[in-house]
Short mmCIF file of C-alpha atoms and ligand atoms in Angstrom, two decimals:
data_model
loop_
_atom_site.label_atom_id
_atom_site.label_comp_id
_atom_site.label_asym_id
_atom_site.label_seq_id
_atom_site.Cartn_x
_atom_site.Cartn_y
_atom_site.Cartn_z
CA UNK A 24 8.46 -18.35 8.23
CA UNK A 25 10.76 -16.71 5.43
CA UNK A 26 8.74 -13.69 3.83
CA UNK A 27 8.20 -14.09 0.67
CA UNK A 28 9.67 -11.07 -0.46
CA UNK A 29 12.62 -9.69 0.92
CA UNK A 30 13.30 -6.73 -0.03
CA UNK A 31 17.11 -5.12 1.36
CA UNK A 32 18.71 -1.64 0.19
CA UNK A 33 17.33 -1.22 -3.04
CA UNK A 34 18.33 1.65 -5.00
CA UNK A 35 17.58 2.76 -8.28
CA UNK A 36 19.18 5.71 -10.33
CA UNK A 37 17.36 6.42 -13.45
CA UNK A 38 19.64 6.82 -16.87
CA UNK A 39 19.14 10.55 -16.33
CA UNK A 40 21.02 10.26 -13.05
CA UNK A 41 17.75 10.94 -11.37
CA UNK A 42 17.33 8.99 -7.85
CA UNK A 43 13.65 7.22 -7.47
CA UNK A 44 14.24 5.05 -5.05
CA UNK A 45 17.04 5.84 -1.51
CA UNK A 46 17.70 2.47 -0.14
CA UNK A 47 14.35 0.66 0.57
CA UNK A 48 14.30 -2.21 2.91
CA UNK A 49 11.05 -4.30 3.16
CA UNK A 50 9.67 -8.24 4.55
CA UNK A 51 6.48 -9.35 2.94
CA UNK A 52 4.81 -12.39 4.71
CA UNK A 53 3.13 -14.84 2.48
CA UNK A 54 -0.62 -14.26 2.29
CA UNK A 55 -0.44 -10.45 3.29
CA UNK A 56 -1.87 -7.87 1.58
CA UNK A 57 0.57 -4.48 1.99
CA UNK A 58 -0.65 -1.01 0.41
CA UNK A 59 2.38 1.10 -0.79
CA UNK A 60 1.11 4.55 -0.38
CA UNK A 61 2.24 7.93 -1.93
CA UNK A 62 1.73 10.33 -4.03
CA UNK A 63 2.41 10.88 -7.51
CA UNK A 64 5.67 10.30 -8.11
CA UNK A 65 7.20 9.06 -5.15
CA UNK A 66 8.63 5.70 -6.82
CA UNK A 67 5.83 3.39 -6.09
CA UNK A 68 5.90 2.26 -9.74
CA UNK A 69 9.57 1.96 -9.94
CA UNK A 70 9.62 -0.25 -7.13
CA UNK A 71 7.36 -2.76 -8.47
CA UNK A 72 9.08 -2.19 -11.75
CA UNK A 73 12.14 -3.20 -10.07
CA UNK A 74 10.68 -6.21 -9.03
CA UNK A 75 9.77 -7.71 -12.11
CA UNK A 76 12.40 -6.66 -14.19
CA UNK A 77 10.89 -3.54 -15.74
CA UNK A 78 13.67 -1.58 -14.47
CA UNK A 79 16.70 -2.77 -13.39
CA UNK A 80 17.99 -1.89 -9.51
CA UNK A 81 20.40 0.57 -9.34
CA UNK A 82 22.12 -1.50 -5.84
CA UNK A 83 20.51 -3.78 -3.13
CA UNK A 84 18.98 -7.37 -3.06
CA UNK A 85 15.58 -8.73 -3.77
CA UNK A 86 14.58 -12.36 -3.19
CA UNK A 87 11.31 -13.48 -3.88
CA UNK A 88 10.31 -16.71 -2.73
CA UNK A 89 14.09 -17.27 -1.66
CA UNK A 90 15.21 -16.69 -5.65
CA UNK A 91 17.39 -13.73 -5.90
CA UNK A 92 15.61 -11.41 -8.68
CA UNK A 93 18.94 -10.76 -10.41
CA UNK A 94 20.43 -14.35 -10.19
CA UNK A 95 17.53 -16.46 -10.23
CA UNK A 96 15.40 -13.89 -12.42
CA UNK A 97 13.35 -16.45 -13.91
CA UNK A 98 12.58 -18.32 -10.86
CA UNK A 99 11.70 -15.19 -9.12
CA UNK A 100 9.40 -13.18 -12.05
CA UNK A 101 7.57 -16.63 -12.32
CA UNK A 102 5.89 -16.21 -8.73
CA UNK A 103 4.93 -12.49 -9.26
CA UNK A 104 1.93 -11.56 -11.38
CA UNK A 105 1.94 -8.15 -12.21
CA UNK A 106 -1.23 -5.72 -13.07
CA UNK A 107 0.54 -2.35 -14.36
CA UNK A 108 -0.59 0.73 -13.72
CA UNK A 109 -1.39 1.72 -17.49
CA UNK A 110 -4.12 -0.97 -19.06
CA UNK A 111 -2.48 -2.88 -21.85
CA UNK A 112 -5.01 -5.32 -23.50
CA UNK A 113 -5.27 -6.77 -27.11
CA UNK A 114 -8.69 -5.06 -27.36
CA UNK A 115 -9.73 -7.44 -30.49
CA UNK A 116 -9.07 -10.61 -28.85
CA UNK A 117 -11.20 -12.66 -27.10
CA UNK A 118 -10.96 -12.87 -23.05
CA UNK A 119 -9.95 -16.61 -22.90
CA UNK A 120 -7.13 -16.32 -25.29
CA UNK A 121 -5.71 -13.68 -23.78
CA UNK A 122 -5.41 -14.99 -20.50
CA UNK A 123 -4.04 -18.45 -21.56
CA UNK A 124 -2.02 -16.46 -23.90
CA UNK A 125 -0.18 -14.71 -20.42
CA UNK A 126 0.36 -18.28 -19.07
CA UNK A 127 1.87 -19.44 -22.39
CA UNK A 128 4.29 -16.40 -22.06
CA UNK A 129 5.86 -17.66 -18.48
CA UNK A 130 5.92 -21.36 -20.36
CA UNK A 131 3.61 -23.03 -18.74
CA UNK A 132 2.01 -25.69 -19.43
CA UNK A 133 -1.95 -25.46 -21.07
CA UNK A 134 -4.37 -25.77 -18.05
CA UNK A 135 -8.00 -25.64 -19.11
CA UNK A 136 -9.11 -26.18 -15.73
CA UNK A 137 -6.87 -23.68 -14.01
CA UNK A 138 -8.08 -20.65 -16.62
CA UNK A 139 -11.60 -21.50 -15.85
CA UNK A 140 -11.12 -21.24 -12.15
CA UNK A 141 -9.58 -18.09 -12.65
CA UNK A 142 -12.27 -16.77 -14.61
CA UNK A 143 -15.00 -18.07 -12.57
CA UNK A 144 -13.48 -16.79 -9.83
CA UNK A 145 -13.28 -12.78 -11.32
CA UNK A 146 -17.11 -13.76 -13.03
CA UNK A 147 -15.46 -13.23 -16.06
CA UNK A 148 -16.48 -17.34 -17.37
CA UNK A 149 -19.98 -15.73 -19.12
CA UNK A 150 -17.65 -13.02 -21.02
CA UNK A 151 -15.27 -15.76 -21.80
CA UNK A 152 -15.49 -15.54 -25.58
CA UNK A 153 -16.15 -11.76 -25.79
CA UNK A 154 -13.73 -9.81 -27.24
CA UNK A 155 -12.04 -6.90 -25.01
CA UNK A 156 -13.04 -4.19 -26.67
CA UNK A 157 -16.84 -5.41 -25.92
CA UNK A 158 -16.17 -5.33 -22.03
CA UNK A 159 -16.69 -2.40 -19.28
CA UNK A 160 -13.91 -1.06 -17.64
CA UNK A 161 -14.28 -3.12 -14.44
CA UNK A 162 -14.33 -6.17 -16.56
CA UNK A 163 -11.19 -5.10 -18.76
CA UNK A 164 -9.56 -4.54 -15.24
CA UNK A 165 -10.31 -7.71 -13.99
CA UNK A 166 -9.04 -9.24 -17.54
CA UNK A 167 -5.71 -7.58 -16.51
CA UNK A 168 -5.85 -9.39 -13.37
CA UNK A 169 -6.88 -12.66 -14.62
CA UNK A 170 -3.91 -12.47 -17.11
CA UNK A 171 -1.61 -11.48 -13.92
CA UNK A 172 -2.90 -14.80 -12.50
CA UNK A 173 -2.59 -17.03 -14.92
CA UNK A 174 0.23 -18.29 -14.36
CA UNK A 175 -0.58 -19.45 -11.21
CA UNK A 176 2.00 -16.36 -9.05
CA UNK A 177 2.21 -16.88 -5.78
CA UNK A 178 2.39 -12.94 -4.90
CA UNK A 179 -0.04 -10.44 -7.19
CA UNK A 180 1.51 -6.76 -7.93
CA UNK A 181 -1.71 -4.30 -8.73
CA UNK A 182 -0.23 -0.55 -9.42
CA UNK A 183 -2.73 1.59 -8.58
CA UNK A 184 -5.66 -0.39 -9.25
CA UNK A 185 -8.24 2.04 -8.86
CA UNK A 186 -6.27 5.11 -10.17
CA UNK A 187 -8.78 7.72 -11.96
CA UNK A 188 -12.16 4.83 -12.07
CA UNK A 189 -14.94 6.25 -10.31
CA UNK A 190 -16.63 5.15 -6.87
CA UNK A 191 -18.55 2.35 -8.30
CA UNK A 192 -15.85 0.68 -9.93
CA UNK A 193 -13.33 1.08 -6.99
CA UNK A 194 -15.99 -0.74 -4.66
CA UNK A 195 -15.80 -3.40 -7.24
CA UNK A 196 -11.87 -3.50 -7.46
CA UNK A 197 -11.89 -4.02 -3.32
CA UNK A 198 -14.41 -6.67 -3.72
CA UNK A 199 -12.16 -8.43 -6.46
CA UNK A 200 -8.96 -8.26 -4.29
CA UNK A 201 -11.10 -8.97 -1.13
CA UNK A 202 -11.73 -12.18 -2.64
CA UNK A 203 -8.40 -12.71 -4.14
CA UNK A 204 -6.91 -12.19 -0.48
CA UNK A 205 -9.27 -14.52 0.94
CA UNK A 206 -7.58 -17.32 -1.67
CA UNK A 207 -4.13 -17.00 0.22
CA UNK A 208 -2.65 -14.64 -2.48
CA UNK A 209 0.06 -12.64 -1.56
CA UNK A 210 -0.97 -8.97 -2.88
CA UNK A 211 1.16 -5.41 -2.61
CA UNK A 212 -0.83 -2.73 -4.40
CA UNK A 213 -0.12 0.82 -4.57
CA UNK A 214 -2.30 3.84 -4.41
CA UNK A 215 -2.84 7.38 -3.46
CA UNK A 216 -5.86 6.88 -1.38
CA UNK A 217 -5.55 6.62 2.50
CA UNK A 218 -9.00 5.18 2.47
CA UNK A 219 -8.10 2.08 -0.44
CA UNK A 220 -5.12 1.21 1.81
CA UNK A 221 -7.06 1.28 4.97
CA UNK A 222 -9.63 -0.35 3.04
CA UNK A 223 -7.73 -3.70 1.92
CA UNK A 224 -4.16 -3.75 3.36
CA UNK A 225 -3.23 -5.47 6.81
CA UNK A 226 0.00 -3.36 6.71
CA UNK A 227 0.93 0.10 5.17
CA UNK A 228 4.29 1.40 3.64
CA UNK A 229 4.39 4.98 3.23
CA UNK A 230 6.37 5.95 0.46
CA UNK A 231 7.40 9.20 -0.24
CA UNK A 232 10.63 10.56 -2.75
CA UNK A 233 12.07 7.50 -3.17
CA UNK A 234 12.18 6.31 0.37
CA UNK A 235 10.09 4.28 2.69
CA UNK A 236 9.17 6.58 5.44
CA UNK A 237 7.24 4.14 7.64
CA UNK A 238 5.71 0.41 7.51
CA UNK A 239 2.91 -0.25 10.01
CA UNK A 240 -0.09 -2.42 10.71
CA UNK A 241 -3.14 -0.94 9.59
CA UNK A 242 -5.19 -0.79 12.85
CA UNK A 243 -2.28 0.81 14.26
CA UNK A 244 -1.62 3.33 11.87
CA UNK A 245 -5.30 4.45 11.57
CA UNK A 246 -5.64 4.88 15.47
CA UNK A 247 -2.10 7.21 15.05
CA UNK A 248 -4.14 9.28 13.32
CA UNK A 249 -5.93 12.02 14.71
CA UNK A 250 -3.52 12.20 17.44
CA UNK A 251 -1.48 15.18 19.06
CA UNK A 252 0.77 15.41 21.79
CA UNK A 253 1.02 17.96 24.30
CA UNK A 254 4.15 18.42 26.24
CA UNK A 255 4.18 19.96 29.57
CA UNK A 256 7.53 21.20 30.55
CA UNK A 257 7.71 22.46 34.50
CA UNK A 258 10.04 24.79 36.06
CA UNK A 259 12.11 21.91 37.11
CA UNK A 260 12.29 18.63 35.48
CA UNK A 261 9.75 16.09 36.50
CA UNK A 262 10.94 12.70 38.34
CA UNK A 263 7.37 10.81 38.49
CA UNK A 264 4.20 11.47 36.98
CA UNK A 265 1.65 12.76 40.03
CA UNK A 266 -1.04 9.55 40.28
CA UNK A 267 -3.93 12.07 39.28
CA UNK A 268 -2.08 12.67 35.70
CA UNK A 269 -0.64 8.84 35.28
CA UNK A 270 -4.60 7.91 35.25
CA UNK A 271 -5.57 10.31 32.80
CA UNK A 272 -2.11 8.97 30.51
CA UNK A 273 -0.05 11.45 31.02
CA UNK A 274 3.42 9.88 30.84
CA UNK A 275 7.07 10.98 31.58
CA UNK A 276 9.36 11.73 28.56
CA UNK A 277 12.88 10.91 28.78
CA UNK A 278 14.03 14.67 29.61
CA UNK A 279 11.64 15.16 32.20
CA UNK A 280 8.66 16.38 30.68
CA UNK A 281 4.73 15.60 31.25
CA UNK A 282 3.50 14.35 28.08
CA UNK A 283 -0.38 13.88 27.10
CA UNK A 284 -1.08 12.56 23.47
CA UNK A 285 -4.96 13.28 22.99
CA UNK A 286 -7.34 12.82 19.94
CA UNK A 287 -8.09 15.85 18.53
CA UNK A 288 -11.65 14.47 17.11
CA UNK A 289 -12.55 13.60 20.57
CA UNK A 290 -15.04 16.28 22.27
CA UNK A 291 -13.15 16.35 25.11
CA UNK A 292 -9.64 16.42 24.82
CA UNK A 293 -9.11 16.69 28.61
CA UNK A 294 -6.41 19.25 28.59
CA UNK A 295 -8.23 21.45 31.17
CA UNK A 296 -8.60 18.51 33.39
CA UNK A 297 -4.79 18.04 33.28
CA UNK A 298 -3.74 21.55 33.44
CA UNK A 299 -5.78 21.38 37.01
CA UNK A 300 -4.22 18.53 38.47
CA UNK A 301 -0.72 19.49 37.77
CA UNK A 302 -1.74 22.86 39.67
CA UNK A 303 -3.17 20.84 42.65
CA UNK A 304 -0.21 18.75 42.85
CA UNK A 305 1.91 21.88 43.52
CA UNK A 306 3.69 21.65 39.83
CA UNK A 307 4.67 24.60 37.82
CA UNK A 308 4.71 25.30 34.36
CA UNK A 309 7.55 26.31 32.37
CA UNK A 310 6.22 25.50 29.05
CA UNK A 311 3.97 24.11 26.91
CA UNK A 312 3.53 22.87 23.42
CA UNK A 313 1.62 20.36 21.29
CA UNK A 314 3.09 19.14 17.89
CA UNK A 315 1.03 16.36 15.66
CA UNK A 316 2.90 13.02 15.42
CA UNK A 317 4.89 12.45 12.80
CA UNK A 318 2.60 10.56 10.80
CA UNK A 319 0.14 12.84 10.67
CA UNK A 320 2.14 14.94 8.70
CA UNK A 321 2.83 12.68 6.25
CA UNK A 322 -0.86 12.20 5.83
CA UNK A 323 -1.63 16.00 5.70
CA UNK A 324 1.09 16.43 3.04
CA UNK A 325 -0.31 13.72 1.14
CA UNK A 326 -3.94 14.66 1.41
CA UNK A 327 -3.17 18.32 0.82
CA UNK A 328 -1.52 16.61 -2.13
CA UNK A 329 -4.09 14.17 -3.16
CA UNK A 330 -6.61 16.99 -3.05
CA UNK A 331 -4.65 19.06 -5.39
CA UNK A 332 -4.55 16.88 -7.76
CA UNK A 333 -8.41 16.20 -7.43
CA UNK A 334 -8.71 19.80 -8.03
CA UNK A 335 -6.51 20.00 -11.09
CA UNK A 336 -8.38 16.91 -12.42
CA UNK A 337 -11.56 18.57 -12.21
N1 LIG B 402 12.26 6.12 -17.04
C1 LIG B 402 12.44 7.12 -16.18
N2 LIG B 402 13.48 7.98 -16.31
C2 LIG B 402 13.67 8.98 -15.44
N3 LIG B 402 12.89 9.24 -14.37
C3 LIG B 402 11.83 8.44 -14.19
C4 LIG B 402 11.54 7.34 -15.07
N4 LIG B 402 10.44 6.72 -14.63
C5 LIG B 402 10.04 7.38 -13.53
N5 LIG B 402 10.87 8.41 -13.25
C6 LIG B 402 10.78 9.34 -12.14
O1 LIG B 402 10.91 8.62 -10.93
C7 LIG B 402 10.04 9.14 -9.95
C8 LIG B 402 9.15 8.04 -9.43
O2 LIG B 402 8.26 7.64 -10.45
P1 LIG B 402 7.21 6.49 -10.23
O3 LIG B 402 7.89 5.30 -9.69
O4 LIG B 402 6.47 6.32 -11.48
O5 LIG B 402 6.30 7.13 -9.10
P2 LIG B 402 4.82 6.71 -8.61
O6 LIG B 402 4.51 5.39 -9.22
O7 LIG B 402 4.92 6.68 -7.12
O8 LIG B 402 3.90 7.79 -9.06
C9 LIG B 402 9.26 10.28 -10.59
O9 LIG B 402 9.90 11.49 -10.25
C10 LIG B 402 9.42 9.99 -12.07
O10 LIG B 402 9.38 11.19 -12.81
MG1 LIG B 403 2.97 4.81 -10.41
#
């Protein structure tokens, strides 16, 4: 199947010559949820913003739903609703109008019917003729997504839905998009929490200054983390792995070293057991050395970061 986004090279160069995004290049299946995660700053925003016509792309190609976003703009914002990251609600009118107000806006038809599902569906129907202003902040969030829905999108954009609310209300939010996933929606949100995009997203985009450093199931990217890798080098360069080491994992890197990746939560990491066997099979060390994966360090940097900012917050 097509994705439904395809996104190839996209580039954009603010007016003040400033780079926020390097050449991003990203598939979005139809009925996936993706988390773009990053820190502050690292052009999460700007990429949905390209999307929709916010900002305009610097160079590269977007199609969504097979309409090119810069030929076929119409035809392409039409299937996106977009939450934005800052709340932007008419706080004196009432719910209803404001949501069929949003469909009005993309020219669609009126669709009584359709609005009510919507707001049955976010348990927004009872508040239905309360005005904004009267409504907690998990309602006026789901408002925003209600008017995002309205006109029936096929794909939902939430920027950093749960951004600064507190523990409560970010349960909520999951449960809302939960549900919204569950009705085939397309959704990519962003956020700076590791544990919102392991939370809701089937795959993960790290993001980071402009450029998309990885994209990876969930399930796989959690188990990644937490992991290190040991390499053993020997005095001279293995051929085979010995059978005792090959059944504890130990496999053979391209330039002839042992190498062990091991989960540094575990109690036992089994690094003495190893260092034995490759003494019983008559092996000799040269070397050794243990670096995190990759990905890890992305996640420390943004953690370190994310905390730093909780800190400053508080
Ligand atoms: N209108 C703009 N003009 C110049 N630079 C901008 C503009 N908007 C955003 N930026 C810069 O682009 C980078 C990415 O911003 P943004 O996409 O908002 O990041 P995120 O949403 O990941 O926090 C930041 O360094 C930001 O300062
Ligand atoms: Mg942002």
């Amino acid at each position: 199947m097509a994705p439904i986004i395809s996104i190839k090279g996209l580039e954009k160069t603010y007016d003040n010559g400033f780079q926020a995004l390097k050449g991003v290049d990203l598939d979005i299946e139809e009925g996936e949820v993706i988390a773009l995660l990053g820190p502050n700053g690292a052009g999460k925003s700007t990429l949905l913003n390209c999307l929709v016509g916010i900002a305009n792309k610097t160079a590269g190609t977007v199609t969504v739903g097979g309409h090119d976003i810069t030929r076929d703009f119409r035809k392409a914002r039409e299937m996106i609703g977009l939450v934005p990251q800052e709340m932007s609600v008419e706080v004196f009118e009432k719910v209803i109008n404001t949501v069929k107000f949003s469909r009005g806006l993309f020219g669609k038809p009126q669709d009584d019917a359709r609005i009510e599902r919507i707001l049955k569906d976010l348990t927004l129907w009872d508040k239905k003729d309360n005005r904004i202003r009267e409504l907690s902040g998990g309602m006026k969030r789901r408002v925003m997504i209600a008017k995002a829905l309205s006109h029936e999108p096929r794909v939902l954009f939430l920027d950093e839905p749960t951004a600064g609310v507190d523990v409560e209300l970010r349960k909520e939010m999951w449960e809302v998009m939960s549900e919204l996933k569950k009705s085939g929606v397309t959704i990519i949100l962003t956020t700076h929490y590791i544990e919102e995009a392991e939370a809701m997203a089937d795959r993960v985009g790290v993001i980071s200054k402009g450029e998309l450093l990885l994209v990876e199931e969930t399930d796989t990217l959690m188990k990644s983390l937490g992991k290190k890798v040991l390499e053993i080098e020997l005095d001279s360069p293995a051929t085979e792995v010995p059978p005792a080491l090959a059944e504890k994992g130990v496999e053979l890197s391209p330039s002839g070293k042992l190498v062990y990746t091991y989960d540094t939560a575990a109690e036992q990491t089994g690094i003495t057991d190893i260092l034995a066997d490759i003494r019983s099979a008559g092996l000799r060390l040269a070397d050794l050395s243990t670096k995190q994966s990759s990905l890890e360090d992305i996640f420390v940097d943004l953690v370190t970061q994310q905390k730093s900012e909780e800190e400053d917050a508080a």
